[in-house]
Short mmCIF file of C-alpha atoms and ligand atoms in Angstrom, two decimals:
data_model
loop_
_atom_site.label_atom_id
_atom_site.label_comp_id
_atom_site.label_asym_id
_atom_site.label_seq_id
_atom_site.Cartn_x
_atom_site.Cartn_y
_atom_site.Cartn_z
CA UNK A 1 -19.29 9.65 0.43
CA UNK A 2 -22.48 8.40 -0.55
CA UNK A 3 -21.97 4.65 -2.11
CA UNK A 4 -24.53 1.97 -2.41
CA UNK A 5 -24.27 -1.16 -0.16
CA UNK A 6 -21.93 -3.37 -2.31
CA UNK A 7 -19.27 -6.61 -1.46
CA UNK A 8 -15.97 -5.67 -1.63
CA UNK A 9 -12.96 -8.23 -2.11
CA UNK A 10 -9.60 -7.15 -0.07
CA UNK A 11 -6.66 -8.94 -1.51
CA UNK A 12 -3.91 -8.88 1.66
CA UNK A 13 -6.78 -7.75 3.49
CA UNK A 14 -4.72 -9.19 6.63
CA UNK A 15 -1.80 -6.78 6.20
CA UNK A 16 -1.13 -3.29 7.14
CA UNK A 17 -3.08 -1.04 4.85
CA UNK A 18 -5.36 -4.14 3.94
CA UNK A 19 -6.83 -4.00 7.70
CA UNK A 20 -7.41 -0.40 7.83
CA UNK A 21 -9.45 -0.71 4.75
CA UNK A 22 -11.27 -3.63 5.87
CA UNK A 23 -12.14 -1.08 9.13
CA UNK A 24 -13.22 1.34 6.62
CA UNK A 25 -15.45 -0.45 4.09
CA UNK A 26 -16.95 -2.21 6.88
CA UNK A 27 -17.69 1.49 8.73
CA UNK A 28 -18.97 2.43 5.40
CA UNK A 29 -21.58 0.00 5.41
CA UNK A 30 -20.14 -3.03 2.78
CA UNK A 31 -20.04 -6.51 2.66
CA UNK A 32 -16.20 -7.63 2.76
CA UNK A 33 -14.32 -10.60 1.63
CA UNK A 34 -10.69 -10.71 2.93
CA UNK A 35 -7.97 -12.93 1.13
CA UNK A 36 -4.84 -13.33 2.83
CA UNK A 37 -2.33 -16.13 2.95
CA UNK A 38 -1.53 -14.44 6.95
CA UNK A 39 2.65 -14.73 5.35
CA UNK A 40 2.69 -11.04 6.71
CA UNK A 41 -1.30 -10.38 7.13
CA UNK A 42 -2.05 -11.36 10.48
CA UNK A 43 -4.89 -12.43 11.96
CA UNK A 44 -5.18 -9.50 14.89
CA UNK A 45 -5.06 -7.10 12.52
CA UNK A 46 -8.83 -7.91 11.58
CA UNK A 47 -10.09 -9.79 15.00
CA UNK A 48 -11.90 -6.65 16.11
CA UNK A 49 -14.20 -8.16 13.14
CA UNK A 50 -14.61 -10.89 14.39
CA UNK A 51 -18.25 -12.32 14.33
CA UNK A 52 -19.24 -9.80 11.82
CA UNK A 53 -21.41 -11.58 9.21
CA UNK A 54 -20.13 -9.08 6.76
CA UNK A 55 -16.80 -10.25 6.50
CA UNK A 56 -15.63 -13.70 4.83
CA UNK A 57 -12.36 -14.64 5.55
CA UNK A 58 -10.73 -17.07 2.55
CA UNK A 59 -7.21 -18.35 3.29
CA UNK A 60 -5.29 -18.50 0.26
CA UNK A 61 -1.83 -17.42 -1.58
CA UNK A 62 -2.62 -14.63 -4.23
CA UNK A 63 -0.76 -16.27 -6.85
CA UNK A 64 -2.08 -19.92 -6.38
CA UNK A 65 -5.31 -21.36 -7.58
CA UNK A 66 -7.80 -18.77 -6.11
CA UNK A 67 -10.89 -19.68 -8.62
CA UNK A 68 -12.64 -22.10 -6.53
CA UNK A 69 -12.56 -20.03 -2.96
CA UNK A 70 -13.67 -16.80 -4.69
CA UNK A 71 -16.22 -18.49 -7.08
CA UNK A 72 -17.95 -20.51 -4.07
CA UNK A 73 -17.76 -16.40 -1.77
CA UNK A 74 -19.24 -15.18 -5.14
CA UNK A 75 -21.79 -17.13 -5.63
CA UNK A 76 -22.90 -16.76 -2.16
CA UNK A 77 -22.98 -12.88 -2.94
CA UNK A 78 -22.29 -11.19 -5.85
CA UNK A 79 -18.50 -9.45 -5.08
CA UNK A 80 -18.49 -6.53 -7.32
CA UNK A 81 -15.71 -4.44 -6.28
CA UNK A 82 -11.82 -5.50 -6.14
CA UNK A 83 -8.91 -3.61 -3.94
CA UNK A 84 -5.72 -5.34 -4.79
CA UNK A 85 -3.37 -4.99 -1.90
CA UNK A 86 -1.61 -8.86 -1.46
CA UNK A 87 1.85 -7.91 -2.24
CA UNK A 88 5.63 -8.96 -1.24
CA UNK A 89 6.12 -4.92 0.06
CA UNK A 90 9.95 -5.21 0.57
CA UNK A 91 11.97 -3.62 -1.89
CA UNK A 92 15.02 -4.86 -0.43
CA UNK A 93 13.76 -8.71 -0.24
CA UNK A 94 12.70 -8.16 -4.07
CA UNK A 95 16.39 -8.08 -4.76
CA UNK A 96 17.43 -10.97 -2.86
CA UNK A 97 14.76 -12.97 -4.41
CA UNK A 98 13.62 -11.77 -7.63
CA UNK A 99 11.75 -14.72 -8.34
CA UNK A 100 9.33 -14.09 -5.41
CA UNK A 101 8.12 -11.43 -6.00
CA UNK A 102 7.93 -11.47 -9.83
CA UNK A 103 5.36 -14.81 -8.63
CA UNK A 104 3.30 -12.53 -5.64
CA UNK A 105 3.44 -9.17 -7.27
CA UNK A 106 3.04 -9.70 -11.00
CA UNK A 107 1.58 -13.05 -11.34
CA UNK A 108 -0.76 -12.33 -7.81
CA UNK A 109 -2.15 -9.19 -10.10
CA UNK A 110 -2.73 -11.32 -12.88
CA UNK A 111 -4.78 -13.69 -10.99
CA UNK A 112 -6.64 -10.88 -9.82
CA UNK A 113 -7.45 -9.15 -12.75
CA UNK A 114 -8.30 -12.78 -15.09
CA UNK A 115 -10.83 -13.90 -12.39
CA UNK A 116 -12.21 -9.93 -12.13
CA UNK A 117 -12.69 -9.95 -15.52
CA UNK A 118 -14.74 -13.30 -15.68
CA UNK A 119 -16.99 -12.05 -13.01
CA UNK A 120 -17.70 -8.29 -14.68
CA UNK A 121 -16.19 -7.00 -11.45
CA UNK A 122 -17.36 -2.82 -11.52
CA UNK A 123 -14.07 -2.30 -10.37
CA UNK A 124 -10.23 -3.32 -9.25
CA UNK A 125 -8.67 -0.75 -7.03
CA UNK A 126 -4.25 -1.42 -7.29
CA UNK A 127 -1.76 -1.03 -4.51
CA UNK A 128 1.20 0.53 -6.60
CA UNK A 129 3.98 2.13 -5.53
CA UNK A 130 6.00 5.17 -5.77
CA UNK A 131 8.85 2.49 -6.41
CA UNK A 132 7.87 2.21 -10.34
CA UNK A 133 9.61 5.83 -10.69
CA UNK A 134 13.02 5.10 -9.78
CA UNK A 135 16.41 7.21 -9.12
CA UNK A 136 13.90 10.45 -11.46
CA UNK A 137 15.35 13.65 -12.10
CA UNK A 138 11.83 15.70 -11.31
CA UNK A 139 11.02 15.38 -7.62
CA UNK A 140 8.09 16.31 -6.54
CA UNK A 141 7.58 13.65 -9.23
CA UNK A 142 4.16 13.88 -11.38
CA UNK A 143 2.34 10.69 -13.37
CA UNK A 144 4.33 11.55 -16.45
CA UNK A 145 7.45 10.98 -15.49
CA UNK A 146 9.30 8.32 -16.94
CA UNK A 147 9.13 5.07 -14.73
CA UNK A 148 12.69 3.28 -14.48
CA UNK A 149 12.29 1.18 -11.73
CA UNK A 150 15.84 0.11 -10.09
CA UNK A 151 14.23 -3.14 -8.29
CA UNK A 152 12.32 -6.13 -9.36
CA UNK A 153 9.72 -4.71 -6.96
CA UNK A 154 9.50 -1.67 -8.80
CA UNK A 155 9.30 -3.69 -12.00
CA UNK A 156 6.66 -5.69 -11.05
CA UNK A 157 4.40 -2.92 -9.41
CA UNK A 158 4.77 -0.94 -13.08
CA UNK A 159 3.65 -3.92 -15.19
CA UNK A 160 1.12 -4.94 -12.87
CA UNK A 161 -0.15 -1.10 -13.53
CA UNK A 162 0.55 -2.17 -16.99
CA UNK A 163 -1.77 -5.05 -16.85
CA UNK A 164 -4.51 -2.84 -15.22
CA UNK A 165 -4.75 -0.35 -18.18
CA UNK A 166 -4.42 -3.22 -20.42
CA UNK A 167 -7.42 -5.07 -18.55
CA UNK A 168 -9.53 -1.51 -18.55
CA UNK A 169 -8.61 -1.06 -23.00
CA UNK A 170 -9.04 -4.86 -23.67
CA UNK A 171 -11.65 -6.36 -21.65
CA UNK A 172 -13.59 -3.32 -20.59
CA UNK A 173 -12.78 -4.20 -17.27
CA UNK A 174 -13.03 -0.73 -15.21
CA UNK A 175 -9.67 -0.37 -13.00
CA UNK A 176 -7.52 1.71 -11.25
CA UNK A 177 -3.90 2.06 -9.90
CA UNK A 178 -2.53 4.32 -6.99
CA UNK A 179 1.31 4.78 -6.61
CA UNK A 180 1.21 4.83 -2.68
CA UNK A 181 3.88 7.19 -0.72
CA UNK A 182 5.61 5.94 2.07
CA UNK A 183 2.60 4.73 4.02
CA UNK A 184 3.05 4.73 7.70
CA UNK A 185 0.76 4.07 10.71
CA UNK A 186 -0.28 1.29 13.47
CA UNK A 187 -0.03 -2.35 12.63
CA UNK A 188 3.11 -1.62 10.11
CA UNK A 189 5.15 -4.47 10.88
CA UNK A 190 8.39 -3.80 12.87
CA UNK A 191 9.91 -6.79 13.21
CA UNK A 192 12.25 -7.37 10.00
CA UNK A 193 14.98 -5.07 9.17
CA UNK A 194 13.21 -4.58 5.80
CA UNK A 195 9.95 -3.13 7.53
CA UNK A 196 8.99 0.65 7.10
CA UNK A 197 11.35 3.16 8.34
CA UNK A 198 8.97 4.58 10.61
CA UNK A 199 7.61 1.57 12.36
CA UNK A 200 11.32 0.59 13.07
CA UNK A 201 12.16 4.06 13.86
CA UNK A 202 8.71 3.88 16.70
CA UNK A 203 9.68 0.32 18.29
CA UNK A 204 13.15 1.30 18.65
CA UNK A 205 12.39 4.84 20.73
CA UNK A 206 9.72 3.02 22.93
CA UNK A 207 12.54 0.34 23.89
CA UNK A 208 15.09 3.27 24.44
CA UNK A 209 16.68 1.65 21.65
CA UNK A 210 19.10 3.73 19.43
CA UNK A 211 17.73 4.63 16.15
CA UNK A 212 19.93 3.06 13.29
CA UNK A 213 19.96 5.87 10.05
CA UNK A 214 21.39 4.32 6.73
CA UNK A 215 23.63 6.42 4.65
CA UNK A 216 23.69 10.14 5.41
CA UNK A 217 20.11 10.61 6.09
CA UNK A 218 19.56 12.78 3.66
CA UNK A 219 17.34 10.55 1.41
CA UNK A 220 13.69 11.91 1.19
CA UNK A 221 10.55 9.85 1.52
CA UNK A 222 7.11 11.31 1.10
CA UNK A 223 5.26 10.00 4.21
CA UNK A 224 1.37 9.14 3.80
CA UNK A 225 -0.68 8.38 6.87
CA UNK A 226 -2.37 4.88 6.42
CA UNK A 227 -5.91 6.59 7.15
CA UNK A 228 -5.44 8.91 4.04
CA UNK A 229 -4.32 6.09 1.95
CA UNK A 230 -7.54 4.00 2.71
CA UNK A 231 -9.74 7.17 2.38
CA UNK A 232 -8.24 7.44 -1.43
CA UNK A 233 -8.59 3.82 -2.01
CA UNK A 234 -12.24 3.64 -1.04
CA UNK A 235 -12.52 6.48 -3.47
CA UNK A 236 -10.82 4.80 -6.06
CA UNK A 237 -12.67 1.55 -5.64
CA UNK A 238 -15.87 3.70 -6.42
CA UNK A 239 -14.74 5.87 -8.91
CA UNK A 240 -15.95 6.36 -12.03
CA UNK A 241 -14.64 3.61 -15.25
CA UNK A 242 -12.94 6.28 -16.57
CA UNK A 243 -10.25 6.98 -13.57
CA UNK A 244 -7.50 4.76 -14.33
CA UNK A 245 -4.62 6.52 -13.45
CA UNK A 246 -1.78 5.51 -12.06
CA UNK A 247 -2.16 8.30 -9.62
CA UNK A 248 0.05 9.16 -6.82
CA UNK A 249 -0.49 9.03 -3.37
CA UNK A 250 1.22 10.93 -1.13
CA UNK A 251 1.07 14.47 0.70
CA UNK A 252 3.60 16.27 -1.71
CA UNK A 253 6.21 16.82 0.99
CA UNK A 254 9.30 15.45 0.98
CA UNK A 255 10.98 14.59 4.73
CA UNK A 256 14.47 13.14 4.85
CA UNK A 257 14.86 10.20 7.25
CA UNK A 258 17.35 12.58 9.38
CA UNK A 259 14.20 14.49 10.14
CA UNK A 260 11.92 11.84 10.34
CA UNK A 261 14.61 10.89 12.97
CA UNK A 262 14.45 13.76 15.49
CA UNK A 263 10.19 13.99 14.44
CA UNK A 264 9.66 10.87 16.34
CA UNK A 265 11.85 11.55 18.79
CA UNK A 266 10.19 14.54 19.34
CA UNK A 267 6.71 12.93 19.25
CA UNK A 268 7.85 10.28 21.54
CA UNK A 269 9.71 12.75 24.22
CA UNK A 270 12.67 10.51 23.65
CA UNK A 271 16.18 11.68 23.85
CA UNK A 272 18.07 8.94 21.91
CA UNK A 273 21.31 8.01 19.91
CA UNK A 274 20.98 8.39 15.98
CA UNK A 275 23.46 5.99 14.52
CA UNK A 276 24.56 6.07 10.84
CA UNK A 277 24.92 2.98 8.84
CA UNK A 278 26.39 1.82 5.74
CA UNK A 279 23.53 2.96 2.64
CA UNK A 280 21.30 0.36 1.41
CA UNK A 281 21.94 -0.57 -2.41
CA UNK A 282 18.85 -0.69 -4.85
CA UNK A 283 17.32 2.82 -3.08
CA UNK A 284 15.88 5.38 -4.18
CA UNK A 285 17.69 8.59 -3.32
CA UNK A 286 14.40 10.78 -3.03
CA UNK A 287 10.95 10.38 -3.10
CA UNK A 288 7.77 12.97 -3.48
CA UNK A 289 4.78 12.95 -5.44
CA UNK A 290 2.79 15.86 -6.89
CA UNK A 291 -0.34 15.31 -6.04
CA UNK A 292 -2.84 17.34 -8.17
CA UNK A 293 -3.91 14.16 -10.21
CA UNK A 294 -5.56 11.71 -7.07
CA UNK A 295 -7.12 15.41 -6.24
CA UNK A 296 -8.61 16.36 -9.41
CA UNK A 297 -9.84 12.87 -10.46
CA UNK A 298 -10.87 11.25 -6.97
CA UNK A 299 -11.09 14.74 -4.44
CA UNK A 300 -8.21 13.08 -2.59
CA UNK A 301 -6.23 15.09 -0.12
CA UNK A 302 -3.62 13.62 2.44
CA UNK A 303 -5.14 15.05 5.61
CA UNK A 304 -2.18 14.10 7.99
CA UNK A 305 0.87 15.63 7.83
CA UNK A 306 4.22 13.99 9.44
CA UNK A 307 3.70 14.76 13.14
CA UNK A 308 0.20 14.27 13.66
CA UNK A 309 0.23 10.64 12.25
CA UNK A 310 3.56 10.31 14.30
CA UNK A 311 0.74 11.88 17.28
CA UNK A 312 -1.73 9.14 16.59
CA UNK A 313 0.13 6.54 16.48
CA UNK A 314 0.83 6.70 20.24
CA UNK A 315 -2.46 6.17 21.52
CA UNK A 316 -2.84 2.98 19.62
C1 UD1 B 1 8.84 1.83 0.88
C2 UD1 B 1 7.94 0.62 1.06
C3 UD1 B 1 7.57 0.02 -0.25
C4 UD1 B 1 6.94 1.12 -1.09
C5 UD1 B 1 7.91 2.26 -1.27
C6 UD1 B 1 7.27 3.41 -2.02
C7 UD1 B 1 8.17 -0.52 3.20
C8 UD1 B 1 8.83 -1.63 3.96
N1 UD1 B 1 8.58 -0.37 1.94
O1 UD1 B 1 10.14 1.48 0.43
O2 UD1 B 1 6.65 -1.03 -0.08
O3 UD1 B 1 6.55 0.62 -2.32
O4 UD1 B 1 8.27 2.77 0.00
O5 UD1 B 1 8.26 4.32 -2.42
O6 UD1 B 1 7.32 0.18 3.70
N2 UD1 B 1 15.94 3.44 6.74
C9 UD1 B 1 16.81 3.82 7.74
N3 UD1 B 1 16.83 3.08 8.91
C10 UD1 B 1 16.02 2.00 9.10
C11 UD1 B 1 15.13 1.62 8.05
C12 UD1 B 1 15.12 2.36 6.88
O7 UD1 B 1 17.56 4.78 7.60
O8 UD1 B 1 16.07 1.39 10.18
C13 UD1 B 1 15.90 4.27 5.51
C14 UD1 B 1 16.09 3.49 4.24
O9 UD1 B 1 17.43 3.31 3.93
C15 UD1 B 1 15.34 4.37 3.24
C16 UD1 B 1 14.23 5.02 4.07
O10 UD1 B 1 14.60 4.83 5.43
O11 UD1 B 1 16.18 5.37 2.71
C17 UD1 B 1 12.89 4.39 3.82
O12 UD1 B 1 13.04 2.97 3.87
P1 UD1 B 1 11.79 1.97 3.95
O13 UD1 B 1 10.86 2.40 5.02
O14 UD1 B 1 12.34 0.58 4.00
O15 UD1 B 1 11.01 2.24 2.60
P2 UD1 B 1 11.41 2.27 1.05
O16 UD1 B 1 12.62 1.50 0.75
O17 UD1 B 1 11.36 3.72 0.65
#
């Protein structure tokens, strides 16, 4: 991709997916500015930076008072592109606390997007999430479909995508929202029962633990390798104004977690108990993305399928 040299802020540029793009702008040649309040971000995930003049570091919760950090980081050097990533990424916590995330995952965008537009930012990149669709009746599920999200995560992803089209028609502020897949790959937090399937799924079979299946199992998720998600979000973040989407993010295939199940199992050369649990409420019963949109408009295409992002995984 051939970009000019530009500074790039990464909200949650701490976290899971935030880190790998960090690793990628960087690689790429930008200037970055991380902001990350490190309440899931961690500070490893971006060490490997450390000492790197081209990455700024500001401590600070997305949805508190993040004028004066970003104005003073500004000022030092124009920031002229946004990737919006800080997020509360549980669905399941989003129904325990509603509240929460409405603050970090509405009001966070908002923040985002008001001091973005003060600053003529080229572009904000958004973090959605396949979430916004709900329980739909067409799976593979394109952009059209209508969005009835069935948690206040879901609801606050859509009218944060809400608020970017507004932001784009009102303010001429160029944006644009991805619905991620179920992204998966190192540094996914394992340690809470309402982490990713698959990083739960990986910790367990290295301890020899038994893996622990909700339901029947035969819920679908559309997994995305973390390295294709960053590749369409540093294609989003230089897209042209026009690109707004939402577009989806995903690889188009749907696995159930009964496969993903024996997959890593398989990956892992473990031979391991699969235990069945009571379902989870609030779920989504399948999950899969047609993907023709992020292809058309930004060239994306997921370039890992299950098993080899299972593969490189191991290594790390
Ligand atoms: C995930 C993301 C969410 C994203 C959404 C997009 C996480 C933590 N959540 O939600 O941010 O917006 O996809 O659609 O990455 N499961 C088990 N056993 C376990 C853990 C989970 O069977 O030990 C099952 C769950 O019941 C679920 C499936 O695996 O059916 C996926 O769960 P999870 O990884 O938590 O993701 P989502 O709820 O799909």
């Amino acid at each position: 991709m051939s970009e000019d040299i530009e500074r790039v802020l990464v909200t949650g540029g701490a976290g899971f997916i935030g880190s790998h793009l960090v690793d990628r702008l960087l690689a790429s040649g930008h200037q970055v500015v991380v902001l990350d309040d490190f309440s899931s971000g961690k500070r490893e995930n971006i060490a490997q930076h450390t000492g790197d003049a081209r990455l700024l570091v500001i401590e600070a919760d997305v949805a508190g008072d993040l004028d004066a950090a970003l104005d003073t980081a500004h000022a030092a050097s124009p920031i002229t592109r946004v990737a919006h990533l800080a997020a509360k990424v549980s669905v399941v916590a989003s129904l325990e606390d509603p509240l929460e995330d409405l603050r970090v995952n509405a009001g966070g965008t908002l923040r985002v997007l008001e001091w973005a537009r003060r600053h003529a930012v080229r572009k904000v990149a958004f973090a959605s999430s396949a979430a916004v669709y709900g329980d739909v009746a067409e799976v593979p599920t394109p952009e059209r479909a209508p969005c009835a999200p069935i948690s206040p995560y879901g609801i606050h992803k859509r009218s944060s995508e809400r608020y970017l089209a507004l932001y784009a028609e009102v303010h001429g502020l160029p944006t644009t929202s991805l619905r991620f897949l179920n992204v998966f790959g190192p540094r996914q937090d394992a340690s809470s029962p309402y982490s990713g399937v698959i990083s739960i799924f990986f910790e367990r079979a290295r301890a020899g633990l038994p893996l622990t299946v909700y339901g029947d199992g035969e819920q679908t998720r559309d997994f995305v390798y973390v390295a294709d998600v960053t590749d369409a979000l540093e294609r989003a973040l230089f897209s042209s104004p026009d690109v707004v989407g939402p577009l989806n993010v995903g690889t188009g295939v749907g696995t159930s977690v009964n496969q993903l199940a024996a997959a890593v199992l398989e990956v892992l050369g473990a031979q391991l108990e699969v235990r069945h649990d009571e379902a989870r409420g609030g779920e989504i019963r399948h999950s899969c993305a047609v993907v023709d949109a992020a292809a058309q408009q930004l060239g994306f295409h997921a370039g890992y399928e299950l098993k080899r992002g299972l593969a490189e995984m191991i290594d790390v």
